[in-house]
């Protein structure tokens, strides 16, 4: 998704009107209830909220030049990894085993066996097509943000193929884009 | 959830920008090692073990030499380190004027000039001058991310280079760029 993502991929950016801001804020609050107390700090009502449109139907929510959330088409808003590192408990978590880390680092999708092996942990409640944080065995912080292609139960049952789509991972283009201008 | 969850402070490697614990999977783990030994020795205990004795000397020598090359004083060092990972900050320091033509209605277009402010040019003055010279509307527009640029109506892309270099001698022609098909093309 963000493998090669630079400011040149930005096709339009505009400060959105208040009603759109409200909608974005609301959908983020719904998606991540744990984030609600700090939402006011993250997306202050006063400061302008900029939505950056990029190729592939990708939107970034930018406040003070810092990308905070992204979404695809009308999908759910997902936090960037830098934000997730600050508030790690807002998302459901999956954990991959150590062997998978280096593949995830080069942008690979998360395959089921990496999640079901002894080093992996699955949150059973996760349904299909939900955003999840990908943690890694023996590591404290998240290394990627993904979108489930199967429900957690199916991942366990089928144990084959792509379990989670890798959307945003450490050291990809979005990660390197600390600020946007 | 009445209480605010505290924001977790994550230790990011000063060399590659990743969280320290992921350096080993980063592109240049070798380069990160000296930094890790100094700032995050508890993340990679093996690293310290490996580099006991002579190695430590070597590493500290290395650290010293890098700090010397970075300007000698220890205060300038963190700045230097911070600048490296994205490569973004460095770019920003480069002074250049970027001229872009935006086609509006098939036959109408707008020429935007970015970066003049880096040459200590007052944008409002500049827009006035541009408007006068080309007899069109010219205005200072605040970009959505707080960056100001000048919009000039009409296609003046080629005349504008000469005009800029004439009016503001501080701006060298070599630092003026056009954007054509999303690519930067030097004007000179």
Coordinates of N, CA and C in Angstrom, one line a residue, chain B:
Chain B
X1 N -13.9 4.8 31.0 CA -12.7 5.4 30.4 C -12.7 6.9 30.7
X2 N -12.7 7.2 32.0 CA -12.7 8.6 32.3 C -11.3 9.2 32.3
X3 N -10.4 8.3 32.6 CA -9.0 8.8 32.7 C -8.4 8.8 31.3
X4 N -7.5 9.7 31.1 CA -6.8 9.8 29.8 C -5.7 8.7 29.8
X5 N -5.8 7.9 28.8 CA -4.7 7.0 28.7 C -3.4 7.7 28.3
X6 N -2.4 7.4 29.0 CA -1.1 8.1 28.8 C -0.5 7.7 27.5
X7 N 0.0 8.7 26.8 CA 0.7 8.4 25.5 C 2.0 7.7 25.8
X8 N 2.2 6.6 25.2 CA 3.4 5.8 25.4 C 4.5 6.5 24.6
X9 N 5.6 6.6 25.3 CA 6.8 7.2 24.6 C 7.6 6.0 24.0
X10 N 7.8 6.1 22.8 CA 8.5 5.0 22.1 C 9.9 5.5 21.8
X11 N 10.8 4.6 22.0 CA 12.2 5.0 21.7 C 12.5 4.7 20.3
X12 N 12.7 5.7 19.5 CA 13.0 5.5 18.1 C 14.5 5.6 17.9
X13 N 15.0 4.7 17.0 CA 16.4 4.7 16.8 C 16.8 6.0 16.0
X14 N 17.9 6.6 16.4 CA 18.3 7.9 15.8 C 18.9 7.7 14.5
X15 N 19.2 6.5 14.1 CA 19.8 6.3 12.8 C 18.8 5.9 11.8
X16 N 18.0 4.9 12.1 CA 17.1 4.4 11.0 C 15.7 4.9 11.3
X17 N 15.4 5.4 12.5 CA 14.0 5.9 12.7 C 13.0 4.9 13.2
X18 N 13.4 3.7 13.2 CA 12.5 2.6 13.7 C 12.5 2.6 15.2
X19 N 11.4 2.0 15.8 CA 11.6 1.7 17.2 C 12.8 0.9 17.4
X20 N 13.5 1.2 18.5 CA 14.8 0.5 18.7 C 14.8 -1.0 18.6
X21 N 13.7 -1.6 19.1 CA 13.6 -3.0 19.1 C 13.5 -3.6 17.7
X22 N 13.2 -2.8 16.7 CA 13.1 -3.3 15.4 C 14.3 -3.1 14.5
X23 N 15.3 -2.4 15.1 CA 16.5 -2.1 14.3 C 17.0 -3.3 13.6
X24 N 17.0 -4.4 14.3 CA 17.6 -5.6 13.8 C 16.9 -6.1 12.5
X25 N 15.7 -5.6 12.2 CA 15.1 -5.9 11.0 C 15.2 -4.7 10.0
X26 N 15.7 -3.7 10.4 CA 15.8 -2.5 9.6 C 16.8 -2.7 8.5
X27 N 16.9 -1.7 7.6 CA 17.8 -1.8 6.5 C 19.3 -1.8 6.8
X28 N 19.6 -1.1 7.9 CA 21.0 -0.9 8.2 C 21.3 -1.2 9.7
X29 N 21.2 -2.4 10.1 CA 21.3 -2.7 11.5 C 22.8 -2.4 11.9
X30 N 23.7 -2.7 11.0 CA 25.1 -2.4 11.4 C 25.3 -1.0 11.8
X31 N 24.7 -0.1 11.0 CA 24.9 1.3 11.3 C 24.3 1.7 12.6
X32 N 23.2 1.1 12.9 CA 22.4 1.4 14.1 C 23.2 1.0 15.4
X33 N 24.0 0.0 15.2 CA 24.6 -0.6 16.4 C 25.2 0.4 17.4
X34 N 26.1 1.2 16.9 CA 26.7 2.2 17.9 C 25.7 3.0 18.6
X35 N 24.7 3.4 17.9 CA 23.6 4.2 18.5 C 22.9 3.5 19.6
X36 N 22.6 2.2 19.2 CA 21.9 1.4 20.1 C 22.7 1.1 21.4
X37 N 24.0 0.9 21.2 CA 24.8 0.6 22.4 C 24.8 1.8 23.3
X38 N 24.8 3.0 22.8 CA 24.8 4.1 23.6 C 23.4 4.5 24.2
X39 N 22.4 4.4 23.4 CA 21.1 4.9 23.9 C 20.2 3.9 24.4
X40 N 20.3 2.7 23.9 CA 19.3 1.6 24.2 C 20.0 0.3 24.5
X41 N 20.9 0.3 25.5 CA 21.7 -0.9 25.7 C 20.8 -2.0 26.2
X42 N 19.7 -1.7 26.8 CA 18.9 -2.8 27.4 C 18.0 -3.5 26.3
X43 N 17.9 -2.9 25.1 CA 17.1 -3.6 24.1 C 17.8 -4.8 23.5
X44 N 19.1 -4.6 23.3 CA 19.9 -5.7 22.7 C 21.0 -6.1 23.7
X45 N 20.8 -6.8 24.7 CA 21.8 -7.2 25.6 C 22.9 -8.0 24.9
X46 N 22.6 -8.7 23.9 CA 23.6 -9.5 23.2 C 24.7 -8.6 22.6
X47 N 24.2 -7.5 22.2 CA 25.1 -6.6 21.4 C 26.2 -6.1 22.3
X48 N 25.8 -5.8 23.6 CA 26.9 -5.4 24.5 C 27.8 -6.5 24.8
X49 N 27.3 -7.7 24.9 CA 28.2 -8.8 25.2 C 29.2 -9.0 24.1
X50 N 28.6 -9.0 22.9 CA 29.5 -9.1 21.7 C 30.7 -8.1 21.7
X51 N 30.3 -6.9 22.1 CA 31.2 -5.8 21.9 C 31.9 -5.5 23.2
X52 N 32.1 -6.5 24.1 CA 32.8 -6.3 25.3 C 34.3 -6.0 25.0
X53 N 35.0 -5.4 25.9 CA 36.4 -5.2 25.8 C 36.8 -4.3 24.6
X54 N 37.6 -4.8 23.7 CA 38.1 -4.0 22.7 C 37.0 -3.3 21.8
X55 N 36.0 -4.2 21.6 CA 35.0 -3.7 20.7 C 34.4 -2.4 21.2
X56 N 34.2 -2.3 22.5 CA 33.6 -1.1 23.1 C 34.4 0.1 22.8
X57 N 35.7 -0.1 22.9 CA 36.6 1.0 22.6 C 36.4 1.4 21.2
X58 N 36.4 0.4 20.4 CA 36.3 0.7 18.9 C 35.0 1.5 18.7
X59 N 33.9 1.0 19.3 CA 32.7 1.7 19.1 C 32.7 3.1 19.6
X60 N 33.3 3.3 20.8 CA 33.3 4.6 21.3 C 34.2 5.5 20.5
X61 N 35.2 4.9 20.0 CA 36.1 5.7 19.1 C 35.2 6.2 17.9
X62 N 34.5 5.2 17.4 CA 33.7 5.5 16.2 C 32.7 6.6 16.5
X63 N 32.1 6.4 17.7 CA 31.1 7.4 18.1 C 31.8 8.8 18.1
X64 N 33.0 8.8 18.7 CA 33.7 10.1 18.8 C 33.9 10.7 17.5
X65 N 34.4 9.8 16.6 CA 34.8 10.3 15.3 C 33.6 10.9 14.6
X66 N 32.5 10.2 14.7 CA 31.3 10.7 14.1 C 30.9 12.0 14.6
X67 N 31.0 12.1 16.0 CA 30.6 13.3 16.6 C 31.5 14.5 16.2
X68 N 32.8 14.1 15.9 CA 33.7 15.2 15.5 C 33.3 15.6 14.1
X69 N 33.0 14.7 13.3 CA 32.7 15.0 11.9 C 31.3 15.8 11.9
X70 N 30.5 15.5 12.9 CA 29.2 16.2 12.9 C 29.3 17.6 13.4
X71 N 30.4 18.0 13.8 CA 30.6 19.4 14.2 C 31.3 19.5 15.5
X72 N 31.8 18.4 16.1 CA 32.6 18.5 17.2 C 31.9 18.6 18.6
X73 N 31.0 19.5 18.7 CA 30.4 19.6 20.0 C 29.2 18.6 20.1
X74 N 28.9 18.3 21.4 CA 27.9 17.3 21.6 C 26.5 17.8 21.4
X75 N 26.4 19.1 21.4 CA 25.0 19.7 21.3 C 24.5 19.6 19.9
X76 N 25.4 19.7 18.9 CA 25.0 19.7 17.5 C 24.7 18.3 17.1
X77 N 25.0 17.3 17.9 CA 24.9 15.9 17.5 C 23.5 15.4 17.3
X78 N 22.7 15.6 18.3 CA 21.3 15.0 18.2 C 20.6 15.6 17.0
X79 N 20.9 16.8 16.7 CA 20.3 17.5 15.5 C 20.7 16.7 14.3
X80 N 21.9 16.5 14.2 CA 22.5 15.8 13.0 C 21.8 14.4 12.8
X81 N 21.7 13.7 14.0 CA 21.1 12.4 13.9 C 19.6 12.5 13.5
X82 N 18.9 13.4 14.0 CA 17.5 13.5 13.7 C 17.3 13.8 12.2
X83 N 18.2 14.5 11.6 CA 18.0 14.9 10.3 C 18.1 13.7 9.3
X84 N 18.9 12.7 9.7 CA 19.2 11.7 8.8 C 18.1 10.7 8.4
X85 N 17.3 10.2 9.3 CA 16.4 9.1 9.0 C 15.5 9.3 7.8
X86 N 14.7 10.4 7.8 CA 13.8 10.5 6.7 C 14.4 11.0 5.4
X87 N 15.4 11.9 5.6 CA 16.0 12.6 4.5 C 15.2 13.7 4.1
X88 N 14.0 13.8 4.8 CA 13.0 14.8 4.4 C 13.5 16.2 4.8
X89 N 14.0 16.3 6.0 CA 14.4 17.6 6.6 C 15.4 18.3 5.8
X90 N 16.3 17.4 5.3 CA 17.4 18.0 4.5 C 16.9 18.7 3.3
X91 N 15.9 18.1 2.7 CA 15.4 18.6 1.5 C 14.8 20.0 1.7
X92 N 14.2 20.1 2.9 CA 13.5 21.3 3.2 C 14.4 22.5 3.2
X93 N 15.7 22.2 3.7 CA 16.6 23.3 3.8 C 17.1 23.8 2.5
X94 N 16.9 23.0 1.4 CA 17.4 23.5 0.1 C 16.5 24.6 -0.3
X95 N 17.1 25.7 -0.7 CA 16.3 26.8 -1.2 C 16.1 26.7 -2.7
X96 N 14.8 26.6 -3.0 CA 14.5 26.6 -4.4 C 13.1 27.1 -4.7
X97 N 13.0 27.7 -5.8 CA 11.7 28.2 -6.3 C 11.1 27.2 -7.2
X98 N 9.9 26.8 -7.0 CA 9.2 25.8 -7.8 C 8.1 26.5 -8.5
X99 N 8.1 26.3 -9.8 CA 7.0 26.9 -10.6 C 6.2 25.8 -11.3
X100 N 4.9 25.9 -11.1 CA 4.0 24.9 -11.6 C 2.9 25.5 -12.4
X101 N 2.6 24.9 -13.5 CA 1.4 25.3 -14.3 C 0.2 24.4 -14.0
X102 N -0.9 25.0 -13.6 CA -2.1 24.2 -13.4 C -3.1 24.6 -14.4
X103 N -3.5 23.6 -15.2 CA -4.5 23.9 -16.2 C -5.9 23.9 -15.6
X104 N -6.6 25.0 -15.8 CA -7.9 25.2 -15.1 C -9.1 24.8 -16.0
X105 N -9.3 25.5 -17.1 CA -10.4 25.2 -17.9 C -10.1 24.8 -19.3
X106 N -9.2 23.9 -19.5 CA -8.6 23.5 -20.8 C -7.7 24.6 -21.3
X107 N -8.3 25.8 -21.5 CA -7.5 26.8 -22.1 C -7.0 27.9 -21.1
X108 N -7.5 27.7 -19.9 CA -7.0 28.7 -18.9 C -6.1 28.0 -17.9
X109 N -5.2 28.8 -17.4 CA -4.3 28.1 -16.4 C -3.8 29.1 -15.4
X110 N -3.3 28.5 -14.4 CA -2.7 29.3 -13.3 C -1.3 28.8 -13.1
X111 N -0.4 29.8 -12.9 CA 1.0 29.5 -12.6 C 1.2 29.7 -11.1
X112 N 1.6 28.6 -10.4 CA 1.9 28.8 -9.0 C 3.4 28.9 -8.8
X113 N 3.8 29.7 -7.9 CA 5.2 29.9 -7.5 C 5.3 29.6 -6.1
X114 N 6.2 28.6 -5.8 CA 6.4 28.2 -4.4 C 7.8 28.5 -4.0
X115 N 8.0 28.8 -2.8 CA 9.4 28.8 -2.3 C 10.0 30.2 -2.3
X116 N 9.4 31.2 -2.8 CA 10.0 32.5 -2.9 C 10.4 33.0 -1.5
X117 N 9.6 32.6 -0.5 CA 9.8 33.2 0.8 C 11.1 32.7 1.4
X118 N 11.7 31.6 0.8 CA 13.0 31.1 1.3 C 14.1 32.1 0.9
X119 N 13.8 33.0 0.0 CA 14.9 33.9 -0.4 C 14.6 35.3 0.2
X120 N 13.9 35.3 1.3 CA 13.6 36.5 1.9 C 12.9 37.5 1.0
X121 N 12.0 37.0 0.3 CA 11.1 37.9 -0.6 C 9.8 38.0 0.1
X122 N 9.3 39.2 0.1 CA 8.0 39.4 0.7 C 6.9 38.9 -0.3
X123 N 6.1 38.0 0.1 CA 5.2 37.4 -0.9 C 4.2 38.4 -1.4
X124 N 3.7 39.2 -0.5 CA 2.7 40.1 -0.9 C 3.2 41.1 -1.9
X125 N 4.5 41.6 -1.7 CA 5.1 42.4 -2.6 C 5.3 41.7 -3.9
X126 N 5.8 40.5 -3.8 CA 6.1 39.7 -5.0 C 4.8 39.6 -5.9
X127 N 3.7 39.2 -5.2 CA 2.5 39.0 -6.0 C 2.0 40.3 -6.7
X128 N 2.2 41.4 -6.0 CA 1.9 42.7 -6.6 C 2.7 42.9 -7.9
X129 N 4.0 42.7 -7.7 CA 4.9 42.9 -8.8 C 4.5 42.0 -10.0
X130 N 4.3 40.7 -9.7 CA 4.0 39.8 -10.7 C 2.7 40.2 -11.5
X131 N 1.7 40.6 -10.7 CA 0.4 41.0 -11.3 C 0.6 42.2 -12.2
X132 N 1.5 43.1 -11.8 CA 1.7 44.3 -12.5 C 2.4 44.0 -13.8
X133 N 3.4 43.2 -13.7 CA 4.2 42.8 -14.9 C 3.4 42.1 -15.9
X134 N 2.6 41.1 -15.5 CA 2.0 40.3 -16.5 C 0.5 40.7 -16.7
X135 N 0.1 41.8 -16.0 CA -1.2 42.3 -16.2 C -2.3 41.3 -15.9
X136 N -2.1 40.5 -14.9 CA -3.1 39.5 -14.5 C -3.3 39.6 -13.0
X137 N -4.2 38.8 -12.6 CA -4.4 38.6 -11.2 C -3.3 37.8 -10.6
X138 N -2.8 38.2 -9.4 CA -1.8 37.4 -8.7 C -2.1 37.5 -7.3
X139 N -2.1 36.5 -6.6 CA -2.4 36.5 -5.2 C -1.6 35.6 -4.3
X140 N -1.5 35.9 -3.1 CA -0.8 35.0 -2.2 C -1.8 34.0 -1.6
X141 N -1.6 32.8 -1.8 CA -2.6 31.8 -1.4 C -1.9 30.9 -0.3
X142 N -2.7 30.8 0.8 CA -2.2 29.9 1.8 C -2.5 28.5 1.5
X143 N -1.5 27.7 1.3 CA -1.7 26.3 1.0 C -2.4 25.7 2.2
X144 N -3.0 24.5 2.0 CA -3.8 23.9 3.1 C -2.9 23.5 4.3
X145 N -1.6 23.2 4.0 CA -0.7 22.9 5.1 C 0.2 24.0 5.5
X146 N -0.4 25.2 5.5 CA 0.3 26.3 6.1 C 1.4 26.9 5.3
X147 N 1.5 26.4 4.0 CA 2.6 26.9 3.2 C 2.0 28.0 2.2
X148 N 2.7 29.1 2.1 CA 2.2 30.1 1.3 C 2.8 30.0 -0.1
X149 N 2.0 30.3 -1.1 CA 2.5 30.3 -2.5 C 1.8 31.4 -3.2
X150 N 2.3 31.8 -4.4 CA 1.7 32.8 -5.2 C 1.0 32.2 -6.4
X151 N -0.2 32.5 -6.6 CA -0.9 32.1 -7.7 C -1.0 33.2 -8.7
X152 N -0.6 33.0 -10.0 CA -0.7 34.0 -11.0 C -1.6 33.4 -12.1
X153 N -2.5 34.2 -12.5 CA -3.4 33.7 -13.6 C -2.7 33.8 -14.9
X154 N -3.0 32.8 -15.7 CA -2.4 32.7 -17.0 C -1.1 31.9 -17.0
X155 N -0.7 31.6 -18.2 CA 0.5 30.8 -18.4 C 1.7 31.7 -18.6
X156 N 2.5 31.9 -17.5 CA 3.6 32.8 -17.6 C 4.9 32.1 -17.3
X157 N 4.8 30.8 -17.4 CA 5.9 29.9 -16.9 C 7.3 30.3 -17.5
X158 N 7.3 30.7 -18.7 CA 8.7 30.9 -19.3 C 9.2 32.3 -19.0
X159 N 8.3 33.3 -19.0 CA 8.7 34.6 -18.8 C 9.1 34.9 -17.3
X160 N 8.5 34.1 -16.5 CA 8.6 34.3 -15.1 C 10.0 34.1 -14.6
X161 N 10.8 33.2 -15.2 CA 12.1 32.9 -14.7 C 13.0 34.2 -14.8
X162 N 12.9 34.8 -16.0 CA 13.7 36.0 -16.2 C 13.3 37.1 -15.2
X163 N 12.0 37.2 -15.1 CA 11.4 38.2 -14.2 C 11.9 38.0 -12.8
X164 N 11.9 36.8 -12.3 CA 12.3 36.5 -10.9 C 13.8 36.9 -10.8
X165 N 14.6 36.4 -11.7 CA 16.0 36.7 -11.6 C 16.4 38.1 -11.7
X166 N 15.6 38.9 -12.5 CA 15.8 40.3 -12.6 C 15.4 41.0 -11.4
X167 N 14.2 40.7 -10.9 CA 13.7 41.5 -9.8 C 14.4 41.2 -8.5
X168 N 14.7 39.9 -8.3 CA 15.3 39.5 -7.0 C 16.7 38.8 -7.4
X169 N 17.7 39.6 -7.4 CA 19.0 39.1 -7.8 C 19.5 38.0 -6.8
X170 N 18.9 37.9 -5.6 CA 19.3 36.9 -4.7 C 18.9 35.5 -5.2
X171 N 18.0 35.4 -6.1 CA 17.5 34.1 -6.5 C 18.3 33.7 -7.7
X172 N 19.1 32.7 -7.6 CA 19.9 32.2 -8.8 C 19.0 31.4 -9.7
X173 N 19.3 31.5 -11.0 CA 18.5 30.8 -11.9 C 18.6 29.3 -11.7
X174 N 19.7 28.8 -11.2 CA 19.9 27.4 -11.0 C 19.0 26.8 -9.9
X175 N 18.4 27.7 -9.1 CA 17.5 27.1 -8.0 C 16.0 27.3 -8.4
X176 N 15.8 27.6 -9.6 CA 14.4 27.7 -10.1 C 14.0 26.4 -10.8
X177 N 12.9 25.8 -10.5 CA 12.5 24.6 -11.1 C 11.1 24.6 -11.6
X178 N 10.9 23.9 -12.7 CA 9.5 23.8 -13.2 C 9.1 22.4 -12.8
X179 N 7.8 22.2 -12.7 CA 7.2 20.9 -12.5 C 6.5 20.6 -13.8
X180 N 7.0 19.5 -14.5 CA 6.3 19.1 -15.7 C 6.0 17.6 -15.6
X181 N 4.7 17.3 -15.8 CA 4.3 15.9 -15.6 C 4.7 15.3 -14.3
X182 N 4.7 16.1 -13.2 CA 5.0 15.7 -11.9 C 6.5 15.5 -11.7
X183 N 7.3 16.0 -12.7 CA 8.8 15.9 -12.5 C 9.4 17.2 -12.4
X184 N 10.5 17.3 -11.7 CA 11.1 18.6 -11.5 C 12.1 18.8 -12.7
X185 N 12.0 19.9 -13.3 CA 12.9 20.2 -14.4 C 13.6 21.5 -14.1
X186 N 14.9 21.6 -14.1 CA 15.5 22.9 -13.8 C 15.2 23.9 -14.9
X187 N 15.1 25.1 -14.5 CA 14.7 26.1 -15.5 C 15.9 26.6 -16.3
X188 N 17.1 26.5 -15.8 CA 18.2 27.0 -16.5 C 18.6 26.2 -17.7

